[in-house]
Amino acid sequence: MKILTIRQPWAWLIIHGGKDIENRDWPTRLRGRFLVHAAKGMTRTEWEDAIDTARHCGVSLADLRAGAQFEQLQRGGIIGSVNLIDCVTDHPSRWFFGKYGFVLANPV
């Protein structure tokens, strides 16, 4: 099975927070389920910026407090899996703000 490393809290947001787009600077032809690997690195500033974006994208403060606290986020391991169903250059999702968007579905 393929693995994609994603920095926290973005990885948590894909599995638990409804993040349906992973923004990248490069396209992919990969389709199907892949494992989400949470990177070890995460600065406090990165976390704060990501949480602000999540709030703007509709994730409730209660959900963020329940699982996306800076000290609680698992780092350096597999945290779930998700289906990659498309790679797009435009998408109506609030989560799309990159050059390429990996469209995600069915996180587990």
Tab-separated table of N, CA and C in Angstrom:
chain	number	residue	atom	x	y	z
A	1	MET	N	0.855	-1.181	0.000
A	1	MET	CA	0.000	0.000	0.000
A	1	MET	C	0.896	1.238	0.000
A	2	LYS	N	0.493	2.255	-0.730
A	2	LYS	CA	1.230	3.515	-0.803
A	2	LYS	C	1.063	4.298	0.497
A	3	ILE	N	2.040	5.158	0.773
A	3	ILE	CA	2.030	6.001	1.971
A	3	ILE	C	2.342	7.430	1.558
A	4	LEU	N	1.632	8.387	2.149
A	4	LEU	CA	1.937	9.799	1.942
A	4	LEU	C	2.183	10.425	3.309
A	5	THR	N	3.333	11.069	3.460
A	5	THR	CA	3.655	11.759	4.706
A	5	THR	C	3.059	13.158	4.664
A	6	ILE	N	2.341	13.503	5.718
A	6	ILE	CA	1.653	14.792	5.813
A	6	ILE	C	1.931	15.357	7.201
A	7	ARG	N	2.274	16.618	7.253
A	7	ARG	CA	2.547	17.257	8.542
A	7	ARG	C	1.255	17.422	9.331
A	8	GLN	N	1.388	17.351	10.640
A	8	GLN	CA	0.258	17.608	11.521
A	8	GLN	C	0.050	19.115	11.643
A	9	PRO	N	-1.146	19.587	11.883
A	9	PRO	CA	-2.385	18.852	12.093
A	9	PRO	C	-3.129	18.508	10.808
A	10	TRP	N	-2.512	18.758	9.637
A	10	TRP	CA	-3.190	18.464	8.370
A	10	TRP	C	-3.560	16.991	8.267
A	11	ALA	N	-2.662	16.107	8.706
A	11	ALA	CA	-2.956	14.671	8.651
A	11	ALA	C	-4.186	14.339	9.497
A	12	TRP	N	-4.250	14.888	10.713
A	12	TRP	CA	-5.407	14.665	11.582
A	12	TRP	C	-6.680	15.196	10.928
A	13	LEU	N	-6.581	16.349	10.290
A	13	LEU	CA	-7.753	16.949	9.643
A	13	LEU	C	-8.268	16.088	8.493
A	14	ILE	N	-7.382	15.400	7.793
A	14	ILE	CA	-7.818	14.490	6.727
A	14	ILE	C	-8.595	13.315	7.323
A	15	ILE	N	-8.078	12.730	8.375
A	15	ILE	CA	-8.701	11.540	8.957
A	15	ILE	C	-9.923	11.881	9.799
A	16	HIS	N	-9.896	12.993	10.536
A	16	HIS	CA	-10.957	13.295	11.503
A	16	HIS	C	-11.715	14.602	11.266
A	17	GLY	N	-11.165	15.500	10.457
A	17	GLY	CA	-11.725	16.846	10.376
A	17	GLY	C	-12.403	17.220	9.076
A	18	GLY	N	-12.603	16.252	8.182
A	18	GLY	CA	-13.321	16.550	6.950
A	18	GLY	C	-12.490	17.201	5.859
A	19	LYS	N	-11.168	17.199	6.005
A	19	LYS	CA	-10.304	17.789	4.965
A	19	LYS	C	-10.315	16.858	3.757
A	20	ASP	N	-10.937	17.315	2.675
A	20	ASP	CA	-11.135	16.462	1.501
A	20	ASP	C	-10.198	16.784	0.344
A	21	ILE	N	-9.264	17.680	0.557
A	21	ILE	CA	-8.255	18.026	-0.444
A	21	ILE	C	-6.896	18.084	0.242
A	22	GLU	N	-5.899	17.450	-0.356
A	22	GLU	CA	-4.509	17.616	0.077
A	22	GLU	C	-3.809	18.417	-1.011
A	23	ASN	N	-3.366	19.609	-0.672
A	23	ASN	CA	-2.738	20.513	-1.637
A	23	ASN	C	-1.262	20.178	-1.807
A	24	ARG	N	-0.844	20.145	-3.062
A	24	ARG	CA	0.546	19.834	-3.393
A	24	ARG	C	1.006	20.710	-4.550
A	25	ASP	N	2.329	20.788	-4.720
A	25	ASP	CA	2.914	21.526	-5.843
A	25	ASP	C	3.122	20.632	-7.054
A	26	TRP	N	2.820	19.365	-6.921
A	26	TRP	CA	3.040	18.403	-7.987
A	26	TRP	C	1.791	17.537	-8.185
A	27	PRO	N	1.560	17.112	-9.440
A	27	PRO	CA	0.402	16.253	-9.713
A	27	PRO	C	0.739	14.786	-9.432
A	28	THR	N	-0.304	13.966	-9.394
A	28	THR	CA	-0.114	12.524	-9.253
A	28	THR	C	-1.136	11.788	-10.111
A	29	ARG	N	-0.728	10.619	-10.579
A	29	ARG	CA	-1.661	9.727	-11.277
A	29	ARG	C	-2.157	8.630	-10.344
A	30	LEU	N	-1.600	8.594	-9.148
A	30	LEU	CA	-1.994	7.590	-8.160
A	30	LEU	C	-3.479	7.723	-7.839
A	31	ARG	N	-4.154	6.596	-7.756
A	31	ARG	CA	-5.545	6.547	-7.312
A	31	ARG	C	-5.679	5.357	-6.375
A	32	GLY	N	-6.646	5.450	-5.490
A	32	GLY	CA	-6.887	4.352	-4.567
A	32	GLY	C	-6.503	4.714	-3.146
A	33	ARG	N	-6.626	3.723	-2.269
A	33	ARG	CA	-6.386	3.936	-0.843
A	33	ARG	C	-4.890	4.025	-0.575
A	34	PHE	N	-4.523	4.965	0.296
A	34	PHE	CA	-3.149	5.061	0.762
A	34	PHE	C	-3.141	5.333	2.259
A	35	LEU	N	-2.022	5.030	2.884
A	35	LEU	CA	-1.848	5.269	4.312
A	35	LEU	C	-1.417	6.710	4.541
A	36	VAL	N	-1.939	7.308	5.591
A	36	VAL	CA	-1.561	8.666	5.978
A	36	VAL	C	-0.534	8.553	7.100
A	37	HIS	N	0.676	9.002	6.800
A	37	HIS	CA	1.774	8.999	7.764
A	37	HIS	C	1.938	10.417	8.297
A	38	ALA	N	1.793	10.582	9.597
A	38	ALA	CA	1.984	11.891	10.223
A	38	ALA	C	3.479	12.138	10.397
A	39	ALA	N	3.961	13.228	9.810
A	39	ALA	CA	5.375	13.585	9.927
A	39	ALA	C	5.732	13.864	11.385
A	40	LYS	N	7.007	13.727	11.712
A	40	LYS	CA	7.459	14.016	13.078
A	40	LYS	C	7.456	15.511	13.368
A	41	GLY	N	7.799	16.302	12.370
A	41	GLY	CA	7.952	17.734	12.592
A	41	GLY	C	6.638	18.496	12.589
A	42	MET	N	6.530	19.460	13.499
A	42	MET	CA	5.401	20.393	13.527
A	42	MET	C	5.770	21.515	14.492
A	43	THR	N	5.814	22.722	13.977
A	43	THR	CA	6.090	23.858	14.853
A	43	THR	C	4.783	24.415	15.406
A	44	ARG	N	4.880	25.152	16.467
A	44	ARG	CA	3.697	25.793	17.056
A	44	ARG	C	3.058	26.738	16.035
A	45	THR	N	3.867	27.475	15.271
A	45	THR	CA	3.337	28.401	14.262
A	45	THR	C	2.588	27.652	13.172
A	46	GLU	N	3.138	26.538	12.691
A	46	GLU	CA	2.444	25.716	11.688
A	46	GLU	C	1.098	25.247	12.225
A	47	TRP	N	1.099	24.786	13.461
A	47	TRP	CA	-0.131	24.301	14.085
A	47	TRP	C	-1.166	25.419	14.173
A	48	GLU	N	-0.755	26.594	14.642
A	48	GLU	CA	-1.686	27.725	14.772
A	48	GLU	C	-2.263	28.125	13.418
A	49	ASP	N	-1.413	28.194	12.387
A	49	ASP	CA	-1.890	28.544	11.042
A	49	ASP	C	-2.877	27.505	10.516
A	50	ALA	N	-2.579	26.233	10.717
A	50	ALA	CA	-3.463	25.165	10.250
A	50	ALA	C	-4.793	25.179	10.993
A	51	ILE	N	-4.766	25.433	12.290
A	51	ILE	CA	-6.007	25.492	13.067
A	51	ILE	C	-6.860	26.671	12.609
A	52	ASP	N	-6.239	27.810	12.326
A	52	ASP	CA	-6.982	28.960	11.786
A	52	ASP	C	-7.645	28.601	10.460
A	53	THR	N	-6.912	27.910	9.595
A	53	THR	CA	-7.470	27.483	8.307
A	53	THR	C	-8.623	26.506	8.526
A	54	ALA	N	-8.456	25.567	9.440
A	54	ALA	CA	-9.510	24.586	9.729
A	54	ALA	C	-10.780	25.275	10.211
A	55	ARG	N	-10.637	26.252	11.081
A	55	ARG	CA	-11.808	27.006	11.570
A	55	ARG	C	-12.488	27.710	10.398
A	56	HIS	N	-11.709	28.310	9.512
A	56	HIS	CA	-12.259	28.985	8.333
A	56	HIS	C	-12.983	27.985	7.416
A	57	CYS	N	-12.504	26.751	7.397
A	57	CYS	CA	-13.096	25.712	6.546
A	57	CYS	C	-14.267	24.998	7.206
A	58	GLY	N	-14.639	25.423	8.405
A	58	GLY	CA	-15.843	24.897	9.027
A	58	GLY	C	-15.658	23.848	10.100
A	59	VAL	N	-14.429	23.541	10.483
A	59	VAL	CA	-14.214	22.573	11.557
A	59	VAL	C	-14.535	23.259	12.881
A	60	SER	N	-15.339	22.603	13.696
A	60	SER	CA	-15.768	23.225	14.952
A	60	SER	C	-14.621	23.288	15.958
A	61	LEU	N	-14.673	24.305	16.778
A	61	LEU	CA	-13.685	24.456	17.836
A	61	LEU	C	-13.732	23.263	18.790
A	62	ALA	N	-14.925	22.742	19.047
A	62	ALA	CA	-15.065	21.574	19.927
A	62	ALA	C	-14.332	20.361	19.350
A	63	ASP	N	-14.470	20.124	18.042
A	63	ASP	CA	-13.772	19.002	17.410
A	63	ASP	C	-12.263	19.184	17.485
A	64	LEU	N	-11.807	20.412	17.238
A	64	LEU	CA	-10.374	20.682	17.299
A	64	LEU	C	-9.833	20.480	18.711
A	65	ARG	N	-10.582	20.932	19.689
A	65	ARG	CA	-10.149	20.756	21.083
A	65	ARG	C	-10.141	19.285	21.482
A	66	ALA	N	-11.050	18.514	20.901
A	66	ALA	CA	-11.161	17.096	21.252
A	66	ALA	C	-10.006	16.258	20.708
A	67	GLY	N	-9.420	16.669	19.586
A	67	GLY	CA	-8.409	15.790	19.008
A	67	GLY	C	-7.203	16.429	18.383
A	68	ALA	N	-7.220	17.727	18.173
A	68	ALA	CA	-6.127	18.355	17.430
A	68	ALA	C	-5.275	19.283	18.285
A	69	GLN	N	-5.215	19.017	19.582
A	69	GLN	CA	-4.364	19.839	20.440
A	69	GLN	C	-2.888	19.582	20.115
A	70	PHE	N	-2.098	20.627	20.176
A	70	PHE	CA	-0.683	20.561	19.806
A	70	PHE	C	0.025	19.383	20.481
A	71	GLU	N	-0.158	19.246	21.773
A	71	GLU	CA	0.553	18.221	22.532
A	71	GLU	C	-0.001	16.814	22.304
A	72	GLN	N	-1.234	16.690	21.830
A	72	GLN	CA	-1.894	15.388	21.687
A	72	GLN	C	-1.683	14.727	20.330
A	73	LEU	N	-1.351	15.495	19.321
A	73	LEU	CA	-1.294	14.946	17.970
A	73	LEU	C	-0.170	13.921	17.825
A	74	GLN	N	-0.539	12.751	17.314
A	74	GLN	CA	0.455	11.715	17.053
A	74	GLN	C	1.370	12.185	15.932
A	75	ARG	N	2.653	11.966	16.116
A	75	ARG	CA	3.628	12.336	15.092
A	75	ARG	C	4.574	11.170	14.851
A	76	GLY	N	5.011	11.052	13.610
A	76	GLY	CA	5.975	10.015	13.278
A	76	GLY	C	5.386	8.628	13.130
A	77	GLY	N	4.147	8.517	12.649
A	77	GLY	CA	3.552	7.199	12.462
A	77	GLY	C	2.317	7.237	11.584
A	78	ILE	N	1.813	6.069	11.259
A	78	ILE	CA	0.598	5.928	10.457
A	78	ILE	C	-0.601	6.253	11.345
A	79	ILE	N	-1.480	7.149	10.870
A	79	ILE	CA	-2.658	7.509	11.672
A	79	ILE	C	-3.971	7.120	11.006
A	80	GLY	N	-3.921	6.593	9.789
A	80	GLY	CA	-5.144	6.187	9.114
A	80	GLY	C	-4.898	5.962	7.637
A	81	SER	N	-5.994	5.878	6.897
A	81	SER	CA	-5.904	5.733	5.445
A	81	SER	C	-7.065	6.484	4.805
A	82	VAL	N	-6.912	6.762	3.513
A	82	VAL	CA	-7.918	7.522	2.781
A	82	VAL	C	-7.812	7.168	1.299
A	83	ASN	N	-8.912	7.313	0.576
A	83	ASN	CA	-8.902	7.097	-0.870
A	83	ASN	C	-8.551	8.383	-1.597
A	84	LEU	N	-7.619	8.289	-2.532
A	84	LEU	CA	-7.318	9.393	-3.433
A	84	LEU	C	-8.109	9.121	-4.709
A	85	ILE	N	-9.083	9.980	-4.998
A	85	ILE	CA	-9.982	9.697	-6.119
A	85	ILE	C	-9.730	10.566	-7.342
A	86	ASP	N	-8.953	11.652	-7.190
A	86	ASP	CA	-8.668	12.511	-8.337
A	86	ASP	C	-7.544	13.468	-7.974
A	87	CYS	N	-6.951	14.067	-8.997
A	87	CYS	CA	-5.971	15.137	-8.835
A	87	CYS	C	-6.429	16.270	-9.740
A	88	VAL	N	-6.672	17.449	-9.152
A	88	VAL	CA	-7.303	18.548	-9.883
A	88	VAL	C	-6.489	19.835	-9.752
A	89	THR	N	-6.765	20.777	-10.657
A	89	THR	CA	-6.145	22.100	-10.587
A	89	THR	C	-7.141	23.158	-10.137
A	90	ASP	N	-8.377	22.746	-9.899
A	90	ASP	CA	-9.410	23.633	-9.372
A	90	ASP	C	-10.467	22.754	-8.705
A	91	HIS	N	-11.042	23.255	-7.615
A	91	HIS	CA	-12.043	22.464	-6.903
A	91	HIS	C	-12.866	23.394	-6.024
A	92	PRO	N	-14.172	23.133	-5.864
A	92	PRO	CA	-15.003	24.008	-5.034
A	92	PRO	C	-14.796	23.840	-3.522
A	93	SER	N	-14.060	22.822	-3.096
A	93	SER	CA	-13.836	22.612	-1.664
A	93	SER	C	-13.143	23.821	-1.035
A	94	ARG	N	-13.550	24.154	0.175
A	94	ARG	CA	-12.867	25.222	0.923
A	94	ARG	C	-11.411	24.865	1.200
A	95	TRP	N	-11.101	23.590	1.185
A	95	TRP	CA	-9.745	23.128	1.483
A	95	TRP	C	-8.797	23.283	0.304
A	96	PHE	N	-9.313	23.601	-0.883
A	96	PHE	CA	-8.435	23.727	-2.057
A	96	PHE	C	-7.809	25.109	-2.097
A	97	PHE	N	-6.482	25.148	-2.017
A	97	PHE	CA	-5.768	26.412	-2.173
A	97	PHE	C	-4.366	26.169	-2.715
A	98	GLY	N	-4.220	25.088	-3.438
A	98	GLY	CA	-2.896	24.770	-3.956
A	98	GLY	C	-2.849	24.751	-5.459
A	99	LYS	N	-1.672	24.470	-5.951
A	99	LYS	CA	-1.486	24.311	-7.382
A	99	LYS	C	-2.224	23.051	-7.859
A	100	TYR	N	-2.064	21.972	-7.088
A	100	TYR	CA	-2.767	20.720	-7.370
A	100	TYR	C	-3.491	20.275	-6.103
A	101	GLY	N	-4.667	19.724	-6.281
A	101	GLY	CA	-5.423	19.203	-5.152
A	101	GLY	C	-5.663	17.721	-5.320
A	102	PHE	N	-5.208	16.935	-4.357
A	102	PHE	CA	-5.518	15.513	-4.334
A	102	PHE	C	-6.882	15.393	-3.668
A	103	VAL	N	-7.870	14.926	-4.410
A	103	VAL	CA	-9.233	14.814	-3.894
A	103	VAL	C	-9.333	13.514	-3.092
A	104	LEU	N	-9.757	13.650	-1.835
A	104	LEU	CA	-9.756	12.537	-0.891
A	104	LEU	C	-11.169	12.153	-0.472
A	105	ALA	N	-11.362	10.870	-0.157
A	105	ALA	CA	-12.677	10.380	0.285
A	105	ALA	C	-12.493	9.175	1.199
A	106	ASN	N	-13.494	8.938	2.023
A	106	ASN	CA	-13.580	7.747	2.873
A	106	ASN	C	-12.386	7.549	3.812
A	107	PRO	N	-12.099	8.540	4.650
A	107	PRO	CA	-11.004	8.356	5.607
A	107	PRO	C	-11.363	7.335	6.685
A	108	VAL	N	-10.365	6.574	7.067
A	108	VAL	CA	-10.518	5.572	8.125
A	108	VAL	C	-9.334	5.697	9.076
